[in-house]
Amino acid sequence: MNSYRHHPDRIAALVQDDRVHRDLYLSDELFALEQERLFANSWVFLGHASQVPAAGDFITQEIAGRPLLMVRQPDGAVHVMYNRCAHKGTQLVTDESGNTGRFFRCPYHAWTYKLDGAPLGLPLKNGYEGTQLKACESGQGLSAVRHVKVYRDFVFVRLSDAGPSFEDYFGEVLGAIDNMVDRSPEGRLTAEGGVLRNIVHCNWKVYLENINDTVHPMSTHESATQAAEALWEGHAPDDPKPMAMEQILPFGSGYEFFDRMGGRVFANGHSVLGIHFSIHSNYAQLPAYEAAMRAAHGEARAAEILQRSPQNSVLYPSLSVKGSPQAIRVIRPLAADRTLIEAWSFRAAGAPALLFERALSYNRLVFSPMSVVAHDDVHLFESIQKGLRAGGNEWVSLHRGYDAAERAQSTVTTNGTNELLMRNQFRAWAKAMAADMEVGA
Amino acid sequence: MNGDPRDFAAHEAALLDGRRFDEWLALFAEDGRYWVPLLGAAQADPFSHNSLAFEDRLLLQLRVERLKNPRAHSQHPMSHCQHVLQASRIEQEEGEGGEVRLRTPFVYVESRGGGATAAERHGAPPPRAHRRGLGHPREAHRPARPRAGLAGDPAVHLSIPPFLPPLFLITGATT
Ligand code: FES
Ligand SMILES: [Fe+2]
């Protein structure tokens, strides 16, 4: 039974001006449609080019339910292919990452492929004479993902042939990636230190909404921040703090702090939270690093780069960037009620080791499966997923700060506690889901 | 702890399972570090690679204090914790004042719900992490001794959850 496929009007009705329907989080059918329509038609973050530094290096990743393979070529380019043997469909590699040498050899019947996917050879060649193999798809080698964009070493793919160009899709929010890369005096980042993974039993949109939710830290993180404050009590406000304290204490900032930090939304669901300042703004200065930045970028530009430290920038629907602690989170939906969250740390070329330690420390404290901050978030995300099944009220409130005029503008600047940043995500969701949908009875 | 150092690992685990966190914390040296490397024994240090946890006394204290707070939302209901230890093995013993290196492969299971009694609810709060972890938890090592180092390969175990589904599962070796 299809409730939503071929019914764009029903999908559109789930996202109202200032509230959304619970089916968005609960429906398996909508999850399948999201994979097909939203994730396949959008530009989704695959990985970082530094994960495949040498020719033959690969990583595997699933996007919109499809196994992909990113490979460094002998000429230095990065290729993305479907991880599917041209013969019968075996995945060519099943490790998360590795080096394949000069070619891929399928483990099943030993067909081989060049690093760019071109067919190289197969055993028992003579049995194929006179057949159509060469002309068939199976004779063409590995299928390439056609729409790949490597933006300052961040690799994105769009799986569908339809859809906006990379630049049109992201627009101004690409400044979040620029800022993180520009924080390297050499303009180069490497993803290092492995990835922290969590599977959270909630819908991926619950997690993504929370990235823009500034009203929850006061109440959600009360136990962690009260403990931190009690332990730090008696210290003068400008006493140098251990890095962990520097990173945890600001979670306890009041409503007013989060309100004043400001936010901005862009077309297609993207946003920047903390356009004026954020919990990352007051990390200790590092004079030698700042000097290197001035030498690389000039006085004014270096100041502009370092001053900018948003709370979170969302490249909808899958990437969240923290420029200052140089960390990203990637949202990988697994099912309507299951989401894999990855937290990656970056090292900035030419910057002191301490900067990388900040990234590691932040991810460990806030996003590790053993974090003391995120336990309470995760508990509440999973609680939402169950609570919404209750019915009684089928709607989720996004009323805070709603203004009818916001619907007409694609870029809006607002206060930091306005739920506009979430409404903007759901409007993009509805648009992508219902766009060009065939209408049925 | 005096006596056989192998008893130390069992004692430490029992304190955690009994939610006796203040006593557990008191076992720690002032400059002790609690390290759960992401790569298990393969990980050289906590500075070049991420870890599930790498904490000094201040942060461990923060953990313990947080758990005492009634607004530790994720402790409603609270966690039940169970360490299952293999026999500890002394890998390296030194003379007087020296360091003992101990290895204790273990399975650790945490679960929530399942009918805590009122007494349990009002007793001491439960321990540390209780998240569903995916970060190679099977390779995680949990050094229990202050200033503990890591050695050898992690032990990998199959775990059969006691009567509730596990929320957090770490198996490995305590050194
Ligand atoms: S499936 Fe790959 S060679 Fe047969
Ligand atoms: Fe949070």
XYZ file of C-alpha atoms and ligand atoms in Angstrom:
621
model
C 0.000 0.000 0.000
C 1.415 3.337 -1.046
C 0.279 6.335 0.913
C 2.789 8.834 -0.420
C 4.289 7.597 -3.683
C 2.505 9.337 -6.530
C 0.855 11.697 -4.035
C 2.973 14.866 -3.973
C 0.046 16.745 -2.426
C 0.048 14.430 0.592
C 3.777 14.884 1.003
C 3.470 18.656 0.754
C 0.737 18.618 3.405
C 3.154 17.092 5.940
C 5.157 20.315 6.070
C 3.015 23.248 7.080
C 4.144 26.818 7.691
C 5.057 26.315 11.315
C 4.679 22.622 12.086
C 5.408 19.219 10.565
C 3.570 15.911 10.706
C 4.975 12.971 12.677
C 4.948 10.694 9.609
C 8.099 12.507 8.513
C 9.943 10.670 11.272
C 8.033 7.412 11.425
C 7.101 6.269 7.932
C 9.173 3.553 6.268
C 7.683 4.519 2.938
C 8.843 8.114 3.327
C 12.290 6.850 4.283
C 12.482 4.873 1.031
C 11.279 7.903 -0.915
C 13.882 10.085 0.796
C 16.643 7.752 -0.345
C 15.358 7.779 -3.913
C 14.463 11.425 -4.179
C 16.150 13.612 -1.580
C 19.480 11.838 -1.102
C 19.874 10.791 -4.717
C 19.029 14.250 -6.092
C 21.048 16.328 -3.620
C 24.787 16.773 -3.350
C 25.801 14.443 -0.547
C 29.181 14.409 1.182
C 31.046 11.202 0.403
C 34.461 11.695 1.981
C 37.624 13.765 2.057
C 40.281 13.450 -0.630
C 42.951 13.130 2.079
C 41.472 9.722 2.934
C 42.919 8.436 -0.351
C 46.362 10.079 -0.587
C 48.108 7.636 -2.971
C 47.204 6.022 -6.303
C 45.133 2.908 -5.683
C 43.883 4.124 -2.288
C 40.169 3.679 -1.884
C 37.369 4.180 0.586
C 33.921 2.633 0.469
C 30.755 4.412 1.481
C 27.035 3.899 1.077
C 24.914 6.826 -0.059
C 21.163 6.605 -0.614
C 21.495 2.865 -0.056
C 24.013 2.442 -2.870
C 27.523 1.125 -2.268
C 30.128 3.512 -3.685
C 33.867 3.405 -4.096
C 36.152 6.451 -4.139
C 39.564 5.812 -5.684
C 42.714 7.888 -6.187
C 43.914 7.637 -9.780
C 47.521 7.436 -10.995
C 47.178 11.010 -12.331
C 46.079 12.294 -8.912
C 42.381 12.678 -9.715
C 39.694 11.256 -7.452
C 37.125 8.966 -9.090
C 33.853 7.729 -7.638
C 32.349 4.507 -8.954
C 29.578 2.148 -7.982
C 31.043 -0.646 -5.872
C 29.591 -3.368 -8.079
C 31.400 -5.858 -10.290
C 30.347 -5.653 -13.932
C 29.948 -9.437 -13.983
C 27.378 -10.401 -11.355
C 27.340 -7.550 -8.909
C 29.845 -8.529 -6.217
C 31.259 -5.570 -4.324
C 34.826 -5.201 -5.524
C 36.118 -4.263 -2.110
C 34.470 -4.658 1.250
C 37.063 -3.007 3.491
C 36.245 0.516 4.648
C 39.508 1.689 3.153
C 42.700 0.284 1.690
C 44.949 0.217 -1.340
C 44.093 -2.006 -4.277
C 47.456 -1.684 -6.033
C 47.300 -1.043 -9.769
C 43.973 -2.695 -10.452
C 40.832 -4.143 -8.877
C 40.334 -7.872 -8.952
C 36.865 -9.144 -8.170
C 36.995 -11.798 -5.433
C 34.241 -13.899 -7.064
C 35.433 -14.858 -10.605
C 38.539 -12.674 -10.837
C 37.466 -10.158 -13.455
C 39.916 -7.248 -13.258
C 39.557 -3.495 -13.747
C 41.859 -0.498 -14.024
C 41.699 2.096 -11.274
C 39.318 4.170 -13.393
C 36.995 1.179 -13.783
C 37.906 0.273 -17.379
C 37.847 -3.496 -17.990
C 41.286 -5.101 -17.861
C 40.761 -8.814 -18.191
C 38.826 -11.900 -17.250
C 39.671 -15.604 -16.951
C 38.703 -18.180 -19.606
C 38.487 -15.465 -22.226
C 37.678 -17.703 -25.143
C 34.298 -18.700 -23.785
C 33.008 -15.206 -24.552
C 33.800 -15.132 -28.258
C 30.735 -14.593 -30.331
C 28.687 -13.409 -27.346
C 27.362 -9.896 -26.793
C 29.478 -9.327 -23.695
C 31.538 -6.483 -25.205
C 28.437 -4.564 -26.221
C 26.583 -5.191 -22.942
C 26.899 -3.098 -19.804
C 28.760 -6.036 -18.280
C 31.547 -5.601 -20.815
C 32.010 -1.895 -20.101
C 33.730 -2.183 -16.739
C 32.681 -0.422 -13.572
C 30.003 2.234 -13.711
C 31.172 5.698 -12.765
C 29.162 8.093 -10.645
C 28.721 10.858 -13.164
C 28.213 13.857 -10.931
C 31.158 14.235 -8.601
C 32.498 17.493 -7.207
C 35.752 17.796 -5.298
C 35.456 21.120 -3.503
C 38.655 22.030 -1.658
C 39.180 18.283 -1.111
C 35.625 17.674 0.162
C 34.125 15.089 -2.182
C 30.398 15.302 -2.933
C 28.264 13.221 -5.254
C 24.859 13.622 -6.820
C 23.616 10.204 -7.840
C 20.730 11.322 -9.995
C 21.242 12.923 -13.391
C 18.524 15.413 -12.580
C 19.131 18.120 -10.030
C 20.889 21.413 -9.494
C 24.567 22.068 -10.133
C 26.899 21.909 -7.138
C 27.303 25.676 -6.918
C 23.597 26.366 -7.368
C 22.727 23.796 -4.754
C 25.012 25.019 -1.961
C 25.626 28.673 -2.860
C 26.787 30.844 0.011
C 26.970 28.085 2.613
C 30.145 26.812 0.907
C 31.771 29.628 2.881
C 31.680 27.204 5.840
C 34.050 24.828 4.042
C 36.163 27.742 2.812
C 36.536 29.026 6.354
C 37.611 25.657 7.708
C 40.182 25.166 4.928
C 41.394 28.760 5.121
C 42.218 28.149 8.772
C 45.197 26.237 7.426
C 48.037 28.641 6.620
C 48.759 26.340 3.674
C 45.120 26.062 2.605
C 45.015 22.306 3.105
C 43.296 19.938 5.523
C 43.712 16.253 6.175
C 41.089 14.045 7.806
C 43.017 12.312 10.581
C 42.573 10.370 13.762
C 39.892 7.991 12.579
C 36.169 8.428 12.819
C 33.890 8.233 15.843
C 30.697 6.459 14.959
C 27.366 6.234 16.730
C 24.190 4.540 15.674
C 21.317 6.478 17.141
C 17.843 4.972 17.146
C 16.048 7.974 15.777
C 15.152 9.456 12.422
C 18.009 11.332 10.761
C 15.976 14.558 10.728
C 15.715 14.539 14.526
C 19.505 14.628 14.644
C 19.851 17.260 11.933
C 17.240 19.526 13.530
C 19.100 19.359 16.810
C 22.247 20.710 15.171
C 20.282 23.949 14.828
C 18.504 23.730 18.176
C 19.843 26.333 20.605
C 17.003 26.131 23.083
C 17.906 22.641 24.323
C 21.459 22.979 25.767
C 20.308 24.725 28.950
C 17.931 21.936 29.908
C 19.324 18.903 28.071
C 22.923 19.367 29.169
C 22.190 20.610 32.649
C 23.788 17.634 34.395
C 27.062 17.919 32.467
C 27.351 21.700 32.647
C 26.416 21.869 36.328
C 29.062 19.274 37.105
C 31.635 21.211 35.059
C 30.700 24.508 36.695
C 30.880 23.025 40.174
C 34.320 21.600 39.477
C 35.562 24.875 38.024
C 34.051 27.036 40.746
C 36.430 29.432 42.433
C 38.511 30.083 39.335
C 38.669 33.643 38.016
C 36.872 34.146 34.677
C 40.156 34.663 32.833
C 42.067 31.812 34.472
C 43.463 29.600 31.722
C 41.267 26.512 31.472
C 42.232 22.965 30.587
C 41.120 22.358 27.000
C 38.258 20.106 28.068
C 36.871 22.762 30.410
C 37.249 25.393 27.705
C 35.126 23.206 25.448
C 32.478 21.974 27.901
C 31.724 25.045 30.031
C 30.165 27.129 27.204
C 27.439 24.483 26.794
C 25.989 25.996 29.940
C 25.528 29.440 28.355
C 22.095 30.946 28.883
C 19.201 31.398 26.449
C 20.246 34.958 25.838
C 23.712 33.903 24.649
C 22.275 31.493 22.097
C 19.658 34.009 21.006
C 22.249 36.694 20.338
C 24.602 34.424 18.381
C 22.317 34.794 15.366
C 21.599 32.516 12.454
C 21.116 32.617 8.723
C 19.215 30.338 6.389
C 19.737 29.797 2.688
C 17.773 28.143 -0.101
C 17.745 24.308 -0.185
C 17.801 23.798 3.585
C 21.297 25.089 4.358
C 22.076 27.273 7.343
C 24.737 28.869 9.491
C 24.092 29.084 13.223
C 26.241 31.492 15.213
C 26.909 34.184 12.635
C 28.093 36.617 15.334
C 29.773 34.290 17.829
C 29.358 30.820 19.286
C 30.498 28.509 22.045
C 33.720 28.167 20.016
C 34.559 31.874 19.963
C 36.600 32.097 23.122
C 39.211 29.380 22.814
C 42.671 30.503 23.916
C 44.613 32.549 21.379
C 47.702 30.974 19.797
C 50.066 33.814 18.827
C 52.438 31.731 16.657
C 49.521 30.289 14.698
C 47.946 33.687 14.237
C 51.266 35.037 12.952
C 51.436 32.187 10.429
C 47.883 33.003 9.349
C 48.741 36.680 8.860
C 51.800 35.718 6.835
C 49.691 33.453 4.637
C 46.521 35.489 4.227
C 47.434 39.083 5.116
C 46.413 40.965 8.235
C 42.792 41.749 7.417
C 41.877 38.437 5.820
C 43.512 36.414 8.611
C 41.508 38.354 11.193
C 38.319 37.796 9.210
C 38.928 34.029 8.944
C 39.779 33.563 12.618
C 36.987 35.765 13.870
C 34.394 33.619 12.137
C 33.543 30.619 14.324
C 29.928 29.541 13.841
C 28.299 26.995 16.086
C 27.260 24.785 13.169
C 26.936 25.178 9.445
C 24.567 22.720 7.795
C 25.129 21.648 4.211
C 21.741 20.009 3.868
C 21.000 17.118 4.066
C 24.068 15.303 5.309
C 26.967 17.487 6.442
C 27.499 19.669 9.479
C 30.687 21.717 9.769
C 32.411 23.255 12.788
C 35.134 25.491 11.379
C 36.804 26.479 14.613
C 37.390 23.085 16.221
C 37.841 21.714 12.682
C 35.373 18.925 12.993
C 32.516 17.687 10.877
C 29.595 15.424 11.465
C 28.122 13.359 8.669
C 24.554 12.129 8.887
C 24.079 8.711 7.273
C 20.442 7.560 7.450
C 20.044 3.792 7.868
C 16.299 3.406 8.375
C 13.347 5.556 9.422
C 14.367 4.987 13.035
C 18.114 4.427 12.745
C 20.874 6.884 11.888
C 24.629 6.541 11.744
C 26.487 9.650 12.855
C 30.151 10.053 11.975
C 32.417 12.622 13.621
C 35.663 13.416 11.782
C 38.578 15.592 12.883
C 40.863 17.572 10.587
C 44.479 18.604 10.800
C 45.251 21.978 9.211
C 48.548 22.019 7.299
C 50.937 24.606 8.722
C 49.035 24.970 12.009
C 50.365 23.889 15.410
C 49.562 20.380 16.678
C 47.432 21.929 19.411
C 44.777 22.834 16.851
C 44.381 19.190 15.875
C 44.275 18.197 19.530
C 41.385 20.627 19.902
C 39.503 18.851 17.145
C 40.175 15.435 18.705
C 39.288 16.666 22.157
C 36.047 18.292 21.018
C 34.877 15.214 19.138
C 35.834 12.941 22.013
C 34.080 15.057 24.618
C 30.962 15.808 22.632
C 30.466 13.109 19.983
C 32.228 9.968 21.225
C 30.074 6.989 22.187
C 31.543 7.604 25.660
C 30.871 11.364 25.648
C 29.433 12.952 28.782
C 27.584 15.609 26.789
C 25.862 13.561 24.086
C 24.329 10.864 26.291
C 21.519 13.155 27.130
C 21.003 14.266 23.529
C 20.867 10.692 22.308
C 18.511 9.660 25.068
C 16.154 12.453 24.044
C 16.413 11.750 20.302
C 15.406 8.153 20.964
C 12.714 9.377 23.291
C 11.282 11.591 20.522
C 11.229 8.646 18.146
C 9.107 6.689 20.622
C 7.044 9.630 21.856
C 5.836 10.519 18.375
C 4.199 7.124 18.080
C 1.870 8.165 20.873
C -0.529 10.057 18.644
C -3.035 12.260 20.400
C -1.137 15.121 18.820
C 0.215 14.190 15.400
C 2.150 17.430 14.899
C 5.615 18.644 15.815
C 5.822 22.323 16.702
C 8.191 24.617 14.828
C 6.371 27.807 15.756
C 9.131 29.710 17.488
C 9.816 32.963 15.637
C 7.550 32.171 12.670
C 6.922 35.139 10.425
C 4.856 34.758 7.247
C 7.315 36.960 5.364
C 10.095 34.359 5.725
C 8.513 32.104 3.116
C 9.117 34.591 0.324
C 12.847 35.043 0.995
C 15.557 32.501 0.289
C 18.178 34.050 2.569
C 17.065 35.255 5.984
C 19.129 36.480 8.913
C 17.578 35.939 12.312
C 18.188 35.488 16.022
C 19.835 32.300 17.217
C 16.832 30.681 18.889
C 14.434 31.023 15.966
C 13.130 27.673 14.737
C 13.369 29.091 11.237
C 16.563 27.083 10.753
C 14.519 23.892 11.175
C 11.527 25.109 9.170
C 13.971 25.869 6.379
C 15.198 22.256 6.413
C 11.682 20.880 6.175
C 10.733 23.238 3.355
C 13.721 21.963 1.397
C 12.674 18.432 2.286
C 9.134 18.917 0.969
C 10.396 20.542 -2.202
C 12.868 17.780 -2.998
C 10.442 15.000 -2.117
C 7.510 16.244 -4.155
C 9.417 17.739 -7.102
C 8.331 16.239 -10.444
C 6.612 13.373 -8.692
C 4.350 11.439 -10.969
C 0.780 11.831 -9.800
C -1.276 8.683 -9.295
C -4.807 7.855 -8.364
C 44.655 -2.228 47.384
C 47.214 -4.372 49.024
C 47.947 -7.953 48.181
C 47.671 -9.666 44.839
C 47.444 -7.078 42.052
C 45.161 -9.444 40.158
C 42.519 -8.688 42.747
C 42.767 -5.059 41.775
C 41.069 -5.541 38.420
C 38.244 -7.512 40.006
C 37.843 -4.919 42.725
C 37.779 -2.064 40.250
C 35.117 -3.768 38.126
C 33.029 -4.593 41.187
C 33.083 -0.959 42.308
C 31.787 0.146 38.914
C 29.128 -2.533 38.720
C 28.074 -1.595 42.243
C 27.897 2.083 41.236
C 30.377 2.998 43.946
C 31.920 5.745 41.866
C 33.527 7.824 44.560
C 35.424 4.798 45.816
C 36.296 3.909 42.247
C 37.649 7.391 41.605
C 39.677 7.236 44.789
C 41.687 4.387 43.244
C 43.058 6.825 40.716
C 46.429 8.520 41.064
C 46.298 12.319 40.846
C 48.015 12.162 37.472
C 46.218 9.026 36.301
C 44.720 8.837 32.823
C 41.699 6.822 31.762
C 42.246 5.911 28.141
C 39.983 3.975 25.795
C 41.794 4.048 22.455
C 39.748 3.714 19.302
C 42.269 1.320 17.760
C 42.927 -0.835 20.778
C 46.515 -1.952 21.257
C 47.428 -0.703 17.779
C 47.018 2.907 18.857
C 50.288 4.552 19.839
C 48.965 7.512 21.780
C 45.860 9.607 22.437
C 47.201 12.706 20.659
C 47.642 11.600 17.060
C 44.425 9.592 16.821
C 40.973 9.829 18.287
C 39.943 7.818 21.331
C 36.602 6.800 22.757
C 37.770 8.385 25.995
C 40.940 9.965 27.292
C 40.370 11.582 30.648
C 42.246 12.964 33.581
C 40.993 13.018 37.131
C 39.095 16.269 36.600
C 37.065 14.829 33.736
C 36.413 11.562 35.530
C 35.168 13.559 38.447
C 32.903 15.436 36.066
C 31.512 12.086 34.910
C 30.874 10.973 38.459
C 29.324 14.284 39.525
C 27.108 14.374 36.469
C 25.696 10.968 37.315
C 24.661 12.241 40.737
C 22.580 14.990 39.135
C 18.862 14.170 38.944
C 18.814 15.894 35.544
C 21.110 13.299 33.992
C 18.243 12.510 31.629
C 19.754 9.438 30.077
C 19.721 7.782 33.499
C 15.923 7.604 33.540
C 15.760 4.642 33.761
C 19.252 4.085 35.015
C 21.795 1.683 33.622
C 22.568 -1.763 34.895
C 26.198 -2.624 34.419
C 28.036 -5.879 34.379
C 31.695 -6.632 33.878
C 32.597 -10.204 33.065
C 36.325 -10.638 33.588
C 38.688 -13.340 32.516
C 41.367 -14.280 34.981
C 43.897 -11.456 35.212
C 47.394 -12.197 34.072
C 50.476 -10.383 35.311
C 52.496 -9.403 32.274
C 55.287 -7.582 33.963
C 56.123 -7.253 37.608
C 58.808 -5.031 38.981
C 60.542 -4.799 42.279
C 59.740 -2.512 45.121
C 57.804 0.633 44.212
C 57.646 -0.643 40.667
C 54.755 -0.789 38.305
C 52.769 -3.940 37.723
C 51.321 -4.543 34.313
C 48.139 -6.531 34.375
C 46.003 -7.847 31.547
C 42.357 -8.677 32.086
C 40.268 -9.475 29.026
C 36.680 -8.581 29.734
C 33.184 -8.135 28.414
C 31.234 -5.164 29.653
C 27.516 -4.849 29.152
C 25.208 -2.019 30.029
C 21.463 -2.100 29.784
C 18.594 0.047 30.906
C 15.099 -0.635 32.067
C 13.722 -3.950 33.161
C 12.291 -2.959 36.509
C 14.725 -1.289 38.870
C 13.524 -1.496 42.443
C 12.755 1.663 44.371
C 15.860 1.058 46.453
C 17.990 0.881 43.329
C 16.403 4.035 41.974
C 17.258 5.948 45.085
C 20.686 4.472 45.539
C 23.914 5.679 44.063
C 23.794 6.579 40.368
C 25.108 4.193 37.745
C 28.453 4.446 35.984
C 29.830 6.262 33.004
C 29.149 5.488 29.412
C 25.926 3.998 28.257
C 25.697 4.803 24.607
C 25.380 2.488 21.740
C 28.900 2.528 20.479
C 30.178 1.624 17.084
C 33.687 3.009 17.316
C 35.450 -0.340 17.261
C 34.355 -0.954 20.838
C 35.416 -4.553 20.576
C 38.964 -3.426 20.309
C 38.753 -0.953 23.106
C 41.076 -1.340 26.026
C 40.219 0.012 29.361
C 43.278 0.628 31.463
C 42.107 0.486 35.023
C 45.326 1.228 36.771
C 46.593 4.740 37.055
C 49.371 5.453 34.565
C 48.600 2.156 32.937
C 50.121 1.418 29.591
C 48.804 -0.881 26.933
C 50.327 -4.017 25.611
C 49.579 -6.803 23.219
C 46.524 -7.484 21.149
C 43.025 -6.923 22.336
C 41.005 -9.960 23.127
C 37.824 -10.198 21.097
C 34.793 -11.826 22.639
C 31.316 -12.736 21.788
C 28.909 -11.459 24.319
C 25.530 -12.854 25.169
C 23.520 -10.140 26.844
C 22.188 -11.143 30.247
C 18.447 -10.466 30.038
C 18.242 -7.059 28.446
C 19.653 -5.829 25.173
C 23.039 -4.180 25.643
C 23.299 -0.431 25.274
C 27.013 -0.285 25.423
C 29.410 -3.097 24.998
C 33.135 -2.953 25.416
C 35.286 -5.982 25.321
C 38.999 -5.891 25.522
C 41.830 -6.184 27.928
C 42.524 -4.177 30.991
C 46.195 -3.644 31.424
S 31.002 -11.200 -9.962
Fe 32.872 -10.226 -10.190
S 33.940 -11.571 -11.435
Fe 32.094 -12.557 -11.223
Fe 22.825 18.834 22.581
